[in-house]
Structure formats: structure tokens, C-alpha cells
PDB file of C-alpha atoms in Angstrom:
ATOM      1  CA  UNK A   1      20.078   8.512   2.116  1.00 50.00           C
ATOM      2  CA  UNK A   2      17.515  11.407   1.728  1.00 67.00           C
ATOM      3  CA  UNK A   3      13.850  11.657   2.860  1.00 88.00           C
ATOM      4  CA  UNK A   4      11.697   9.840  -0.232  1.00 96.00           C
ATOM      5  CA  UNK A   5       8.381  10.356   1.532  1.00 97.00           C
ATOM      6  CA  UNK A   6       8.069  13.439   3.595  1.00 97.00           C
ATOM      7  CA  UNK A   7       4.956  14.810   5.414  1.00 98.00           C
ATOM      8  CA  UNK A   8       5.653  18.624   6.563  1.00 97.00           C
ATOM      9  CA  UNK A   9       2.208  19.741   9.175  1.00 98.00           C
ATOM     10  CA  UNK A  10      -0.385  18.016   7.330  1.00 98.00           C
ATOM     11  CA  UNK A  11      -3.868  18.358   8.509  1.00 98.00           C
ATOM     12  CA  UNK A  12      -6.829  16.940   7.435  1.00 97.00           C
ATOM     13  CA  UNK A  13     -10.960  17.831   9.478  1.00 97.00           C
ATOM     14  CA  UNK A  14     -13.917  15.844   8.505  1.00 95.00           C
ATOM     15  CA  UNK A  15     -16.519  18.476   9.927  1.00 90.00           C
ATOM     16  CA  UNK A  16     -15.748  19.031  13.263  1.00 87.00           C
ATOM     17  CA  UNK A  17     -13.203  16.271  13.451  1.00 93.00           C
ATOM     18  CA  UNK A  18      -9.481  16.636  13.333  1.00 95.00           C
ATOM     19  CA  UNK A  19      -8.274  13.130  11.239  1.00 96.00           C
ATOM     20  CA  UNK A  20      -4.847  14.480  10.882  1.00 97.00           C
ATOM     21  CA  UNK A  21      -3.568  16.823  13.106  1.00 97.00           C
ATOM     22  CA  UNK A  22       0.136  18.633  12.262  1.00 97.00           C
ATOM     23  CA  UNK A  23       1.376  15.222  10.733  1.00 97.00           C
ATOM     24  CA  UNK A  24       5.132  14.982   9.950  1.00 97.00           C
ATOM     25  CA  UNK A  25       7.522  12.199   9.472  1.00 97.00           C
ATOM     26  CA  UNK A  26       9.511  11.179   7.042  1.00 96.00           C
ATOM     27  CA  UNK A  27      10.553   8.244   4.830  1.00 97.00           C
ATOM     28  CA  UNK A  28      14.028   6.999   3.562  1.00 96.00           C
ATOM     29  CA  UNK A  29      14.487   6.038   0.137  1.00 95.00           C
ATOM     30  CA  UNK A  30      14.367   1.757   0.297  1.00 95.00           C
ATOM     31  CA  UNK A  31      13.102   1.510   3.872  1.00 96.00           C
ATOM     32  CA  UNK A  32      10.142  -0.678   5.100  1.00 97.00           C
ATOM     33  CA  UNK A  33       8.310   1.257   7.530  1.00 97.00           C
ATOM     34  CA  UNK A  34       5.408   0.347   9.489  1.00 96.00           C
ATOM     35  CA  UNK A  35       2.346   2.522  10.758  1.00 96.00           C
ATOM     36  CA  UNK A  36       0.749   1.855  14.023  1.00 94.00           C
ATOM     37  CA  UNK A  37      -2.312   3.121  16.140  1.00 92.00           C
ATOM     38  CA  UNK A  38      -5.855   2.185  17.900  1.00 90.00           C
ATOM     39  CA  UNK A  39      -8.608   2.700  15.235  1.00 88.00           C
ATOM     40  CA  UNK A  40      -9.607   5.765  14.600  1.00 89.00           C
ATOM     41  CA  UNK A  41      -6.329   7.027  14.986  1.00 93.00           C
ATOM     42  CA  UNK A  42      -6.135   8.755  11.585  1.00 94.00           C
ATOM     43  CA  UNK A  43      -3.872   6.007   9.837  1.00 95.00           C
ATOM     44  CA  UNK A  44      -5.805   5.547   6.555  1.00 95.00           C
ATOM     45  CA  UNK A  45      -6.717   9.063   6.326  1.00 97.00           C
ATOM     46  CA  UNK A  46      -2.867   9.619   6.070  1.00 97.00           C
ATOM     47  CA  UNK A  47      -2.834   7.512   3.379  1.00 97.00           C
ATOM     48  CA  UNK A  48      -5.775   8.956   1.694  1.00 97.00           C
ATOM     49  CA  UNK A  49      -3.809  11.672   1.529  1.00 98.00           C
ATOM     50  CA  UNK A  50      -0.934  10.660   0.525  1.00 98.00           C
ATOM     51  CA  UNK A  51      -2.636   9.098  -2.755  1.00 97.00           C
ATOM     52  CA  UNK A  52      -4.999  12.082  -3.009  1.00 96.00           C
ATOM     53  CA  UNK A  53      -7.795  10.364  -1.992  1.00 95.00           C
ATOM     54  CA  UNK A  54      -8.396  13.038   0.211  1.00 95.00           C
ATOM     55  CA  UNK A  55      -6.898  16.641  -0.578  1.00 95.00           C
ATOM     56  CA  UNK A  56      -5.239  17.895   3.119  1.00 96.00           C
ATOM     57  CA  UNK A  57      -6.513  21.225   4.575  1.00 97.00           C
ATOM     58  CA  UNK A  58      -2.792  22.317   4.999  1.00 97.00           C
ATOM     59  CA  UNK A  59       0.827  21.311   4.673  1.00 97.00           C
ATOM     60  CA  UNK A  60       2.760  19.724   2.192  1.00 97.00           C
ATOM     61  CA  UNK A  61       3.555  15.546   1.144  1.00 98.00           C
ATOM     62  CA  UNK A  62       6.591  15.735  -0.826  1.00 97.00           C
ATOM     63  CA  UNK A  63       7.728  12.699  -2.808  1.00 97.00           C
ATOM     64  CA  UNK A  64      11.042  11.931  -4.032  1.00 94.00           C
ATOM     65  CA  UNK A  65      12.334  16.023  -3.606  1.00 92.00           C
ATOM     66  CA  UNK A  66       8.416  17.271  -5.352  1.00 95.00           C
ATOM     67  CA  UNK A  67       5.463  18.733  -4.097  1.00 97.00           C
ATOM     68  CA  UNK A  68       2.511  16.482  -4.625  1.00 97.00           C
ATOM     69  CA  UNK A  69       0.249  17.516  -2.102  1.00 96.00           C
ATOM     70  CA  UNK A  70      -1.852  18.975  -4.891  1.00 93.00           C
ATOM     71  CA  UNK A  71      -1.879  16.235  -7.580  1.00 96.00           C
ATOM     72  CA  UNK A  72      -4.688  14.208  -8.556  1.00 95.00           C
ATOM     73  CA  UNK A  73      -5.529  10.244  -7.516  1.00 94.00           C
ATOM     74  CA  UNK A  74      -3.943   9.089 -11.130  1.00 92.00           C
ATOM     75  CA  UNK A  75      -0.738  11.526 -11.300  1.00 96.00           C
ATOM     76  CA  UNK A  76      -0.046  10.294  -7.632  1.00 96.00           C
ATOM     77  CA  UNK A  77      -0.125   6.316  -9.810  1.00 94.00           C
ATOM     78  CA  UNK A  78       2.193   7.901 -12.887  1.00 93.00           C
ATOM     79  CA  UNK A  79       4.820   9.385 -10.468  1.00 96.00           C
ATOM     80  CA  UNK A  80       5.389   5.558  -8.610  1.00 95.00           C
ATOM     81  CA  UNK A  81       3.420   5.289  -5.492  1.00 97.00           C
ATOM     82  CA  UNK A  82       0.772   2.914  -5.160  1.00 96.00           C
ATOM     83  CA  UNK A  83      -1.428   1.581  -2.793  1.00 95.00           C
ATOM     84  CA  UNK A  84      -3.749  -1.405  -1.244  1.00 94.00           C
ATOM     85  CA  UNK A  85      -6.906  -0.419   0.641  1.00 91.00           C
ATOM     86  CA  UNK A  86      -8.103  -1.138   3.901  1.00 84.00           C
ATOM     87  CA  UNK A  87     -11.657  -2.488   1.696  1.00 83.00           C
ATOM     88  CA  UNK A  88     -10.971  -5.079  -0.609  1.00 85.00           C
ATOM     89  CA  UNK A  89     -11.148  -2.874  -4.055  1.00 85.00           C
ATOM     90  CA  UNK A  90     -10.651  -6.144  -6.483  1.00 92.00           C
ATOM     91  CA  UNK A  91     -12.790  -6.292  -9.752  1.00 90.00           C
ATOM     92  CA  UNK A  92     -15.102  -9.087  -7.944  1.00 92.00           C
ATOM     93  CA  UNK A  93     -16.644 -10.484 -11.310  1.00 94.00           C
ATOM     94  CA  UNK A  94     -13.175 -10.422 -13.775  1.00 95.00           C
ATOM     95  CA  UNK A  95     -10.739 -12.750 -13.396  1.00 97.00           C
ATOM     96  CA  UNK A  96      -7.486 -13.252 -10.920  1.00 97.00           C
ATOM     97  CA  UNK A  97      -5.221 -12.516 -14.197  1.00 96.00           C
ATOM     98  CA  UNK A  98      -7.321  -9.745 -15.997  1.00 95.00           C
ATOM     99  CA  UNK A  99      -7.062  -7.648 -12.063  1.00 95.00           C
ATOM    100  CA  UNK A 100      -3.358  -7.762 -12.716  1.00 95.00           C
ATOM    101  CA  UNK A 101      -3.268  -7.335 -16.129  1.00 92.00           C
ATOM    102  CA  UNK A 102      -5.560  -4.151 -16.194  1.00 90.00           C
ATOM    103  CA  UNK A 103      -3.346  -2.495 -13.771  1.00 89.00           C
ATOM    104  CA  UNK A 104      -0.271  -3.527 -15.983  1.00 84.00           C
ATOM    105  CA  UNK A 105      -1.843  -1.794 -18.742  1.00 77.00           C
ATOM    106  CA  UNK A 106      -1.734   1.389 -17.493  1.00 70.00           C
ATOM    107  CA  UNK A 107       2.031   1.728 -18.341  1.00 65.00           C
ATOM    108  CA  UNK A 108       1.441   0.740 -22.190  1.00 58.00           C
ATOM    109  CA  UNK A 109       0.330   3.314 -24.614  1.00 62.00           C
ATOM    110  CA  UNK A 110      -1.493   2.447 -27.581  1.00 58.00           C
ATOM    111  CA  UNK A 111      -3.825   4.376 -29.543  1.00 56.00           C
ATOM    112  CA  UNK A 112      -8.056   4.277 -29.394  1.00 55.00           C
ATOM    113  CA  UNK A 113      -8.304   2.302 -32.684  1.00 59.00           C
ATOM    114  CA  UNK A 114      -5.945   0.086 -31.534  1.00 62.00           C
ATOM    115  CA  UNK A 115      -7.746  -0.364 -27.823  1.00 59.00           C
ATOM    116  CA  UNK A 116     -11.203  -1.247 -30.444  1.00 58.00           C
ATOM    117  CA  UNK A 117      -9.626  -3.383 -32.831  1.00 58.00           C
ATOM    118  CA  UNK A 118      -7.022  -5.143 -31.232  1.00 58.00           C
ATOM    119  CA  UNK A 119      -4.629  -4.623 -33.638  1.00 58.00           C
ATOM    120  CA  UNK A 120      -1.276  -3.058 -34.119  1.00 57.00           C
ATOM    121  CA  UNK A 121       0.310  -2.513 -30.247  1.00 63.00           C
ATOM    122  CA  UNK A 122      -2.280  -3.343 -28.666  1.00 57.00           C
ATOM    123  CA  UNK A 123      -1.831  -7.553 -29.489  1.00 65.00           C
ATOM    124  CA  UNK A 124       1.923  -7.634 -28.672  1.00 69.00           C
ATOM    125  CA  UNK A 125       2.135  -5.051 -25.374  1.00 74.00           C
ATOM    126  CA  UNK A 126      -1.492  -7.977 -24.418  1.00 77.00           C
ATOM    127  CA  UNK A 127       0.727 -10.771 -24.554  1.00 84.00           C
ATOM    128  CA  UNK A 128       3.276  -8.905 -22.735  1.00 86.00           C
ATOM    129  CA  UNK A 129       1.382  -7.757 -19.973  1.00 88.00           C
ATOM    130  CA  UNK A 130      -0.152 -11.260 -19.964  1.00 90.00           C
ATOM    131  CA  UNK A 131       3.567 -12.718 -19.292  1.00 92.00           C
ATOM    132  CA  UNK A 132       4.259 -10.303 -16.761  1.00 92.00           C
ATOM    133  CA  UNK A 133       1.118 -10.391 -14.632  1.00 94.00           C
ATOM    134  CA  UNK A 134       1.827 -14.059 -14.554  1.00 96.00           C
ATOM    135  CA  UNK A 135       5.166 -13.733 -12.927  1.00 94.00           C
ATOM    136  CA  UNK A 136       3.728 -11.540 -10.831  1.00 94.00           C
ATOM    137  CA  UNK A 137       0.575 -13.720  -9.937  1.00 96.00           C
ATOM    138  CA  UNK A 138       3.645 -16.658  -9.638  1.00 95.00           C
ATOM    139  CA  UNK A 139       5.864 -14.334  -7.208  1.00 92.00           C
ATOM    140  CA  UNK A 140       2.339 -13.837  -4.737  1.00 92.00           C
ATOM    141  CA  UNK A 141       1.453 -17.371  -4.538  1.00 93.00           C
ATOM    142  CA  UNK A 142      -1.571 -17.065  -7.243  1.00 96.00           C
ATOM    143  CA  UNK A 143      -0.336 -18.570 -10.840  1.00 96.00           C
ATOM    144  CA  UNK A 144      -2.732 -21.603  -9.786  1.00 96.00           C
ATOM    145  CA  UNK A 145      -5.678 -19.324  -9.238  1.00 97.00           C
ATOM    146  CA  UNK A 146      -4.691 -17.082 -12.949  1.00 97.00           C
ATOM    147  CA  UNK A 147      -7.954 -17.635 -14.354  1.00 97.00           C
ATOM    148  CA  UNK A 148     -10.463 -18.191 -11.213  1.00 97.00           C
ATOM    149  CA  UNK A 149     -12.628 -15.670 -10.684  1.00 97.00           C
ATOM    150  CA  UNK A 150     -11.425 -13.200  -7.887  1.00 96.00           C
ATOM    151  CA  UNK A 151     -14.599 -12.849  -5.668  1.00 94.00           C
ATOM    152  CA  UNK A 152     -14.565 -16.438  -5.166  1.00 96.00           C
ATOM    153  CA  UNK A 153     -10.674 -16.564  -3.981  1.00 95.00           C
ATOM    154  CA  UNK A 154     -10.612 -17.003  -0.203  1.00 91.00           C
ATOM    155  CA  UNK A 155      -9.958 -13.920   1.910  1.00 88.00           C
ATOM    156  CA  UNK A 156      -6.586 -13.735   2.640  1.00 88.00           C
ATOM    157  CA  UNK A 157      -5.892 -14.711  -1.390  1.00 92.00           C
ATOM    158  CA  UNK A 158      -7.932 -11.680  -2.126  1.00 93.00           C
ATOM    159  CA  UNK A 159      -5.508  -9.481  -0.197  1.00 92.00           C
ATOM    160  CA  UNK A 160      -2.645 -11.248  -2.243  1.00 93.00           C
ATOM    161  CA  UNK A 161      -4.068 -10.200  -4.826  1.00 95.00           C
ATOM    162  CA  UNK A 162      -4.907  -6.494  -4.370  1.00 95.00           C
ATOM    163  CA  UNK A 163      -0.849  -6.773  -3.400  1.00 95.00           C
ATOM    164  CA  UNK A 164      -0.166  -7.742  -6.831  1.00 95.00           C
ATOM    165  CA  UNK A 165      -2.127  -5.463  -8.568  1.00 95.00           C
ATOM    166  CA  UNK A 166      -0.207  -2.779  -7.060  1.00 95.00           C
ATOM    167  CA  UNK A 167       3.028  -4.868  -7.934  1.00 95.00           C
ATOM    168  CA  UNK A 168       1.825  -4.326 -11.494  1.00 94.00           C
ATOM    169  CA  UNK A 169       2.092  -0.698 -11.433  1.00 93.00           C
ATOM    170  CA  UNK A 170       5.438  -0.703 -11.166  1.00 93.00           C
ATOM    171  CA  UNK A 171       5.437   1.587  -8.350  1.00 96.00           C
ATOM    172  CA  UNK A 172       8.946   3.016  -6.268  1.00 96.00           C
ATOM    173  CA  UNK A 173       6.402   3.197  -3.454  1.00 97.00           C
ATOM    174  CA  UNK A 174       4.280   0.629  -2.228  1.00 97.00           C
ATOM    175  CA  UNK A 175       1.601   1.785   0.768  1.00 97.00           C
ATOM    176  CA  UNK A 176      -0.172  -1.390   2.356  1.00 96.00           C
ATOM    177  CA  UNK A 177      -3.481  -0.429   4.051  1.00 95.00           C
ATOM    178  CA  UNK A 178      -3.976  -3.377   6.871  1.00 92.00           C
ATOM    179  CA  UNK A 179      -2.712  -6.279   4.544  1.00 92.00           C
ATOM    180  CA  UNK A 180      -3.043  -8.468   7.213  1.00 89.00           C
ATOM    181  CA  UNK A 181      -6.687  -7.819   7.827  1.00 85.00           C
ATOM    182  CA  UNK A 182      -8.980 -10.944   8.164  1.00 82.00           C
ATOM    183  CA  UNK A 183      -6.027 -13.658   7.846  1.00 85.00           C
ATOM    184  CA  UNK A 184      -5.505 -15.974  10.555  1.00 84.00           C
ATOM    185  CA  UNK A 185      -1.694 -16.632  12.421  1.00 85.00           C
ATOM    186  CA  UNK A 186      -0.379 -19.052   9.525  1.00 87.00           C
ATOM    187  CA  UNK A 187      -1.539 -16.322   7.104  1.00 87.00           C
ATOM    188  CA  UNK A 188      -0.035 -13.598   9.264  1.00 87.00           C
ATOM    189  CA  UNK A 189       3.527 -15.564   9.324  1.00 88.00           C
ATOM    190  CA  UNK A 190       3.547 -16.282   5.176  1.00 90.00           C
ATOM    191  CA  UNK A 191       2.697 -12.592   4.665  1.00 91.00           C
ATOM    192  CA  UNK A 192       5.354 -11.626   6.877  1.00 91.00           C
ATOM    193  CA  UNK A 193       8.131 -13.302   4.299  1.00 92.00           C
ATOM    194  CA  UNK A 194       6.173 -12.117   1.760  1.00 93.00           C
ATOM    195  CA  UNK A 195       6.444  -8.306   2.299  1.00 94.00           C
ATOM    196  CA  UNK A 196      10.077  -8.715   3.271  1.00 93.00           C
ATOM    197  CA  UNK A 197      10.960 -10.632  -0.114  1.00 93.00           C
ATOM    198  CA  UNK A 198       8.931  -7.853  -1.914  1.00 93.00           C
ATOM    199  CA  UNK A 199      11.164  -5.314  -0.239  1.00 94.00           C
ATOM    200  CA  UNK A 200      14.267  -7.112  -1.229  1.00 90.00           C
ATOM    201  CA  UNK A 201      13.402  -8.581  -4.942  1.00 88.00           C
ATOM    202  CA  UNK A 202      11.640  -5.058  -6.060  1.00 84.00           C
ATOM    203  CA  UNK A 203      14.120  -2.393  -4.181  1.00 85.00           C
ATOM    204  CA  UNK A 204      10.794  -0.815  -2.851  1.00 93.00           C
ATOM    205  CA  UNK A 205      10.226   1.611  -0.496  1.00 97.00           C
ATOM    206  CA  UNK A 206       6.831   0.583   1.329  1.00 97.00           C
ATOM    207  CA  UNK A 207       4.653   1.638   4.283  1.00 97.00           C
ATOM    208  CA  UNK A 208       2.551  -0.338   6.192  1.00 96.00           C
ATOM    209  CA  UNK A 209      -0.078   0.331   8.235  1.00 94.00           C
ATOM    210  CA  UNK A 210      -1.446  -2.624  10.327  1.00 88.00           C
ATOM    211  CA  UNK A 211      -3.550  -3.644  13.984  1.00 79.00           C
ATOM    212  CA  UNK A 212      -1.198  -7.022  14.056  1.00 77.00           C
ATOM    213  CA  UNK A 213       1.541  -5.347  16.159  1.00 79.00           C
ATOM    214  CA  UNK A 214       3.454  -9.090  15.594  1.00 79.00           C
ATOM    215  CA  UNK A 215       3.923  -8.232  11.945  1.00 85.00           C
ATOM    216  CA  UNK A 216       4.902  -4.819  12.107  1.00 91.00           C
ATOM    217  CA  UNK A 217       7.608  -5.323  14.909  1.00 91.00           C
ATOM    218  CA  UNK A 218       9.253  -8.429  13.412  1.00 90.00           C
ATOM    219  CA  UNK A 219       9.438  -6.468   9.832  1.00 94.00           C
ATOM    220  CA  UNK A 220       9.496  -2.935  10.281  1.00 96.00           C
ATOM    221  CA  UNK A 221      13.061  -1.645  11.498  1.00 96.00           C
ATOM    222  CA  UNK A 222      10.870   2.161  11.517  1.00 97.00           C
ATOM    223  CA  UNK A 223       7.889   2.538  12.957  1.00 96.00           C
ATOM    224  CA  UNK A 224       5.155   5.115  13.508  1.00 96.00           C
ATOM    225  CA  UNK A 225       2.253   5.482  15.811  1.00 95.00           C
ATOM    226  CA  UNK A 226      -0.348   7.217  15.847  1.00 95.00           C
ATOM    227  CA  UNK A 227      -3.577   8.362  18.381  1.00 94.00           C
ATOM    228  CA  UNK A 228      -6.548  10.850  17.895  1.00 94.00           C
ATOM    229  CA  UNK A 229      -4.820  11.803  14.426  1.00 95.00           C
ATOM    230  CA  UNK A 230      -1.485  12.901  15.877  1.00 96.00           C
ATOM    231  CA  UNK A 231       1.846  11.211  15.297  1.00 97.00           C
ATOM    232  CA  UNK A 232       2.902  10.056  19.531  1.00 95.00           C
ATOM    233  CA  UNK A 233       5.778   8.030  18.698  1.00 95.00           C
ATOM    234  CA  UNK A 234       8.743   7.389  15.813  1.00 96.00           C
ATOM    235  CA  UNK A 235      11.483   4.839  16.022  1.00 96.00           C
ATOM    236  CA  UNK A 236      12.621   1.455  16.527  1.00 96.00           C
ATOM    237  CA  UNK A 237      10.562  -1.387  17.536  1.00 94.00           C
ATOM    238  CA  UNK A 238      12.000  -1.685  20.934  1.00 94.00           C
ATOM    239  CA  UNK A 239      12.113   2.649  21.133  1.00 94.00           C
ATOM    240  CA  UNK A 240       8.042   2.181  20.283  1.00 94.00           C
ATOM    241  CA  UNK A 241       6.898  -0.922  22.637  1.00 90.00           C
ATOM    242  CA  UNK A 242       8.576   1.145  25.494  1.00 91.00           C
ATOM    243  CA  UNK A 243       7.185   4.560  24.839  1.00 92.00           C
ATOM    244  CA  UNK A 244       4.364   5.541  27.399  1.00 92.00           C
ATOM    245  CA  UNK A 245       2.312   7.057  25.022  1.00 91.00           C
ATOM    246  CA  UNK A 246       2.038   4.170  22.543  1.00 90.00           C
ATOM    247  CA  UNK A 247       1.203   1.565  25.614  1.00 88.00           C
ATOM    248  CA  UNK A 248      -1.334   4.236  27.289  1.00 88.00           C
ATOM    249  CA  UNK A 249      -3.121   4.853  23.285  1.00 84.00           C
ATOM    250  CA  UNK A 250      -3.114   0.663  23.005  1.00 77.00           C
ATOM    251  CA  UNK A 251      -3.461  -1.025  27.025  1.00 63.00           C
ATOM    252  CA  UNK A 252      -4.798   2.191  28.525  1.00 65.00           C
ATOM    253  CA  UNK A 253      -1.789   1.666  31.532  1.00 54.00           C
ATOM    254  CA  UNK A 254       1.677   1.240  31.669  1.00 47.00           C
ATOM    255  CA  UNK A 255       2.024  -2.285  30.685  1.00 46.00           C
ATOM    256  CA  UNK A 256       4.460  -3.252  28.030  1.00 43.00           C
ATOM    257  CA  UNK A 257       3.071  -3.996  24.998  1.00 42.00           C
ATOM    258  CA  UNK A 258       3.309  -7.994  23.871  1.00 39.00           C
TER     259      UNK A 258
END
């Protein structure tokens, strides 16, 4: 195996502020990794820049053997890596389907008469992305909810949803900003088999970041953490709840973390 995702001394200053400071790790080719840290700690930033949200001030993210660090938000998309936000980013007012069809469409070409008149391509690849979103909607839990209207799905639906969406990319990548965020336990436990099942049925490579420490140690076999923007800590789940660092940056002593 060979390093699919690889920071090399990324930084990233807001101002006076050091988000990132000297970031490196790396990511295997089919591994699900997690990403850990208090807030603040620089975790979405890293993803920012990893999906040129954010350009770094230095260093290189290499993907799959390339240099990307200089690509733009939609090349990062073409190339396979896609991503969920910490912020719910759904179209609010279209419907559950038409938020995973729109991202399905971005793999069909078809030309701007076409897109007007609905004719030609443009009908068939429609129906085709309409079949596939619904497998995907069916895979996530959501055929039920296909045509509700996504601003009125309950929370932790709504982050199904965005997870979808990605799905439909097609991505080799798959970056998961706080998935978790908002659900309650039961929510917590059915996303758990849900990211793992993703992992297996779609030979992904994704990285989570996440504050429900239960989720990332029960799925993540790698795990990061991070504190003030720095990377503290790499390894195992059991290498990570015993590192000093990691229990000072989260308990502030030298209890274990739960």
C-alpha cells in the first residue's frame, strides 16, 4: 500500500493565527481514518484545505502520487475527493432526490441546448441519474423521504443526506466533516454501521473528523489528533487514548480518556 492522501508541512494563518501549523500525515489507499481534537484545534481548516476551500500558506497535499495543493474547489471534485461540511450545505428548498441528483450530474456531459431543451442526452443520462440517486438515497436510509423537501427532514436525516450527495460524486475519497454532529446515541450507533458499510460496499478511502470520540475509536483503526493546529498524536485507538498529549489537549490531566 502507498500513501493516497499525503500532507508534507502544511500551514495555514488567519491574521495573526496559526490554524495549521507544519501539518503532515499521511493516508493509505482504502483506509478509514479518523481525525480528532478540542475545537479550535485546526481540524476543518485541514480539510478546507484539502478541498481548496482554503489555499495553504506553504507545503504541499498530494493525492493519489499528484500535487494538488494548488487546484481549484471543482478540480479537487473531478480528481475523486469529496466532502461533507461541518454546516449543513443541503439545497434547503429542492427536494431530497433533486440534492442527489444534481450532484450526480456533474459526471454527465451534455451540451447547452440540450441542458435548455431537454432533449437528446440530456432525457436518458435524467433518468439515469434519477435511478442511481435512488439507490443511493435507498443505500442511506432515505428512498422513503425521495421527494420530501430537504429542509424539513429531521437533523440527523439531513446529515444522511449531505453523505449521499457526496456518494453521488463518485468520489475515491470521501472526507466527513463532524457527521455525527447534532444526532443523539441511537443516531450515533446507526451511523457507525453506516460509515463502515460505506467503506466496505464503495472501496473508499475516507477521513473523518468528529467530537464523538465513541465513533471514531470503535471505527477508525488510524487515528489523528490534533491541538492549537498541530498534529500531537498518530496511531491506533489504544496508541491515541494513552498518549499524554491527547488526554492533557481533551481532560486537561492525566486521566484516561473514556
Amino acid at each position: 500500500m502507498s500513501a493516497f492522501l499525503e500532507l508534507k508541512n502544511v500551514n495555514k494563518a488567519f491574521g495573526g493565527v496559526q490554524a495549521i501549523k507544519d501539518m503532515s500525515f499521511c493516508i493509505e489507499q482504502g483506509e478509514l481514518a479518523g481525525m480528532i481534537g478540542p475545537n479550535g484545534a485546526g481540524k476543518t481548516t485541514v480539510f478546507n484545505v484539502i478541498s481548496s476551500v482554503y489555499n495553504s500558506d506553504s507545503g504541499q497535499v498530494l493525492f493519489n502520487g499528484k500535487n494538488i495543493t494548488h487546484l481549484r474547489a471543482y478540480q479537487i471534485v473531478r480528481i475523486g475527493i469529496a466532502r461533507t461540511f461541518q454546516n449543513l450545505r443541503l439545497f434547503s428548498r429542492s427536494s431530497v432526490l433533486e440534492n442527489v441528483m444534481t450532484a450526480a450530474q456533474s459526471h454527465e456531459k451534455y451540451s447547452f441546448a440540450e441542458s435548455l431543451t431537454h432533449f437528446g442526452r440530456w432525457n436518458s443520462k435524467e433518468k439515469k441519474n434519477r435511478i442511481a440517486s435512488m439507490k443511493l438515497l435507498e443505500r442511506i436510509g432515505l428512498a422513503d423521504r425521495a421527494e420530501q423537501i430537504a429542509g424539513t427532514l429531521p437533523y440527523g436525516m439531513q446529515r444522511r443526506l449531505e453523505i449521499a450527495r457526496a456518494l453521488a460524486l463518485k468520489p475515491t475519497l470521501l472526507m466527513l466533516d463532524e457527521p455525527a454532529a447534532g444526532m443523539n446515541e441511537e443516531e450515533v450507533f446507526a451511523l457507525n454501521d453506516l460509515i463502515k458499510d460505506i467503506h466496505k460496499d464503495h472501496s473508499l478511502t475516507i477521513l473523518v473528523i468528529e467530537h464523538h470520540m465513541d465513533l471514531i475509536m470503535q471505527i477508525c483503526p488510524h487515528i489523528i489528533c490534533m491541538n492549537f493546529g498541530a498534529k500531537i498524536a498518530e496511531g491506533s485507538p489504544d496508541i491515541i487514548q494513552k498518549n499524554p498529549e491527547v488526554l492533557k489537549a481533551y481532560l486537561g490531566d492525566d486521566e484516561e480518556v473514556a
